[in-house]
Amino acid sequence: MFKGHIPQVVFGEGALSEVGTMAKKYGDKAILTIDPFLDKNGISEKVETLLQDAGISVVKWTDISPNPSCFLADDAGKLAKDFAADMVIAAGGGSAIDFGKA
């Protein structure tokens, strides 16, 4: 159930290392929506490891393109619902962040 949290945007040097600690206050299951470029470059593995180290189970979604469609957002939403995700963690540029907000 949506708890009415206001999205947080975190960036800057060292921000990635805080993802597990920050996410833990929202629950223990996350959907990670991440830019495909970051996924291919190993960043998603780093994020997943940090989350898992904090006791958070993760499912990943990388099917994000510039100006993502509402249909893909619906598909990701179904994945998040089926996984019973407590939160969405979006990583990447504008399209990935917009996708995560959707």
mmCIF file of C-alpha atoms in Angstrom:
data_model
loop_
_atom_site.group_PDB
_atom_site.id
_atom_site.type_symbol
_atom_site.label_atom_id
_atom_site.label_comp_id
_atom_site.label_asym_id
_atom_site.label_seq_id
_atom_site.Cartn_x
_atom_site.Cartn_y
_atom_site.Cartn_z
ATOM 1 C CA MET A 1 0.000 0.000 0.000
ATOM 2 C CA PHE A 2 1.252 3.452 -0.873
ATOM 3 C CA LYS A 3 2.295 5.196 2.319
ATOM 4 C CA GLY A 4 2.440 8.713 0.909
ATOM 5 C CA HIS A 5 6.202 9.214 1.053
ATOM 6 C CA ILE A 6 7.614 12.112 -0.884
ATOM 7 C CA PRO A 7 10.233 10.977 -3.414
ATOM 8 C CA GLN A 8 13.812 11.719 -2.477
ATOM 9 C CA VAL A 9 16.447 12.610 -5.030
ATOM 10 C CA VAL A 10 19.925 11.921 -3.755
ATOM 11 C CA PHE A 11 23.069 12.683 -5.720
ATOM 12 C CA GLY A 12 26.657 13.679 -5.255
ATOM 13 C CA GLU A 13 29.926 12.152 -4.186
ATOM 14 C CA GLY A 14 29.380 9.146 -1.927
ATOM 15 C CA ALA A 15 25.598 9.092 -2.385
ATOM 16 C CA LEU A 16 25.583 5.579 -3.809
ATOM 17 C CA SER A 17 27.162 4.129 -0.684
ATOM 18 C CA GLU A 18 24.153 5.320 1.347
ATOM 19 C CA VAL A 19 21.476 3.594 -0.757
ATOM 20 C CA GLY A 20 21.042 0.605 1.586
ATOM 21 C CA THR A 21 20.789 2.697 4.740
ATOM 22 C CA MET A 22 18.368 5.148 3.162
ATOM 23 C CA ALA A 23 16.199 2.452 1.588
ATOM 24 C CA LYS A 24 15.943 0.338 4.742
ATOM 25 C CA LYS A 25 13.648 2.877 6.395
ATOM 26 C CA TYR A 26 11.033 2.220 3.680
ATOM 27 C CA GLY A 27 10.896 -1.572 3.832
ATOM 28 C CA ASP A 28 12.707 -4.688 2.731
ATOM 29 C CA LYS A 29 11.754 -5.149 -0.942
ATOM 30 C CA ALA A 30 12.692 -2.808 -3.776
ATOM 31 C CA ILE A 31 12.311 -2.552 -7.504
ATOM 32 C CA LEU A 32 15.407 -0.989 -9.024
ATOM 33 C CA THR A 33 14.688 0.925 -12.221
ATOM 34 C CA ILE A 34 18.056 1.638 -13.761
ATOM 35 C CA ASP A 35 19.332 3.073 -17.008
ATOM 36 C CA PRO A 36 20.454 0.234 -19.329
ATOM 37 C CA PHE A 37 23.859 1.929 -19.771
ATOM 38 C CA LEU A 38 24.459 1.825 -16.008
ATOM 39 C CA ASP A 39 23.316 -1.764 -15.932
ATOM 40 C CA LYS A 40 25.817 -2.758 -18.624
ATOM 41 C CA ASN A 41 28.612 -0.930 -16.788
ATOM 42 C CA GLY A 42 28.135 -2.806 -13.522
ATOM 43 C CA ILE A 43 26.498 -0.035 -11.497
ATOM 44 C CA SER A 44 23.317 -2.055 -10.999
ATOM 45 C CA GLU A 45 25.336 -4.898 -9.472
ATOM 46 C CA LYS A 46 26.869 -2.444 -7.027
ATOM 47 C CA VAL A 47 23.447 -1.017 -6.096
ATOM 48 C CA GLU A 48 21.963 -4.508 -5.738
ATOM 49 C CA THR A 49 24.829 -5.591 -3.479
ATOM 50 C CA LEU A 50 24.484 -2.503 -1.267
ATOM 51 C CA LEU A 51 20.739 -3.104 -0.944
ATOM 52 C CA GLN A 52 21.138 -6.823 -0.252
ATOM 53 C CA ASP A 53 23.790 -6.064 2.375
ATOM 54 C CA ALA A 54 21.161 -3.885 4.087
ATOM 55 C CA GLY A 55 18.689 -6.792 4.045
ATOM 56 C CA ILE A 56 16.655 -5.585 1.085
ATOM 57 C CA SER A 57 15.505 -7.965 -1.658
ATOM 58 C CA VAL A 58 15.742 -6.463 -5.128
ATOM 59 C CA VAL A 59 14.152 -7.001 -8.515
ATOM 60 C CA LYS A 60 15.631 -5.032 -11.411
ATOM 61 C CA TRP A 61 14.009 -3.301 -14.410
ATOM 62 C CA THR A 62 16.234 -1.987 -17.216
ATOM 63 C CA ASP A 63 13.820 -1.594 -20.129
ATOM 64 C CA ILE A 64 14.063 2.197 -20.084
ATOM 65 C CA SER A 65 14.488 4.431 -23.099
ATOM 66 C CA PRO A 66 14.358 8.193 -23.633
ATOM 67 C CA ASN A 67 10.814 9.396 -23.065
ATOM 68 C CA PRO A 68 9.648 6.014 -21.731
ATOM 69 C CA SER A 69 6.143 4.900 -22.587
ATOM 70 C CA CYS A 70 3.328 4.500 -20.104
ATOM 71 C CA PHE A 71 2.978 0.886 -21.261
ATOM 72 C CA LEU A 72 6.480 -0.003 -20.059
ATOM 73 C CA ALA A 73 5.797 1.797 -16.786
ATOM 74 C CA ASP A 74 2.651 -0.308 -16.390
ATOM 75 C CA ASP A 75 4.687 -3.475 -17.003
ATOM 76 C CA ALA A 76 7.251 -2.429 -14.412
ATOM 77 C CA GLY A 77 4.427 -1.587 -12.012
ATOM 78 C CA LYS A 78 3.035 -5.092 -12.434
ATOM 79 C CA LEU A 79 6.466 -6.547 -11.680
ATOM 80 C CA ALA A 80 6.716 -4.365 -8.563
ATOM 81 C CA LYS A 81 3.231 -5.394 -7.436
ATOM 82 C CA ASP A 82 3.875 -9.107 -8.037
ATOM 83 C CA PHE A 83 7.165 -8.780 -6.108
ATOM 84 C CA ALA A 84 5.342 -6.852 -3.344
ATOM 85 C CA ALA A 85 7.927 -4.079 -3.534
ATOM 86 C CA ASP A 86 7.882 -1.524 -0.742
ATOM 87 C CA MET A 87 9.792 1.064 -2.751
ATOM 88 C CA VAL A 88 11.154 2.101 -6.113
ATOM 89 C CA ILE A 89 14.811 3.003 -6.447
ATOM 90 C CA ALA A 90 15.578 4.779 -9.718
ATOM 91 C CA ALA A 91 19.148 5.259 -10.907
ATOM 92 C CA GLY A 92 20.355 7.065 -13.968
ATOM 93 C CA GLY A 93 19.501 10.192 -15.858
ATOM 94 C CA GLY A 94 16.252 11.982 -16.446
ATOM 95 C CA SER A 95 14.470 9.153 -18.248
ATOM 96 C CA ALA A 96 15.326 6.602 -15.552
ATOM 97 C CA ILE A 97 14.264 8.982 -12.786
ATOM 98 C CA ASP A 98 11.014 9.847 -14.598
ATOM 99 C CA PHE A 99 10.385 6.149 -15.163
ATOM 100 C CA GLY A 100 10.889 5.409 -11.469
ATOM 101 C CA LYS A 101 8.471 8.173 -10.509
ATOM 102 C CA ALA A 102 5.861 6.743 -12.874
#
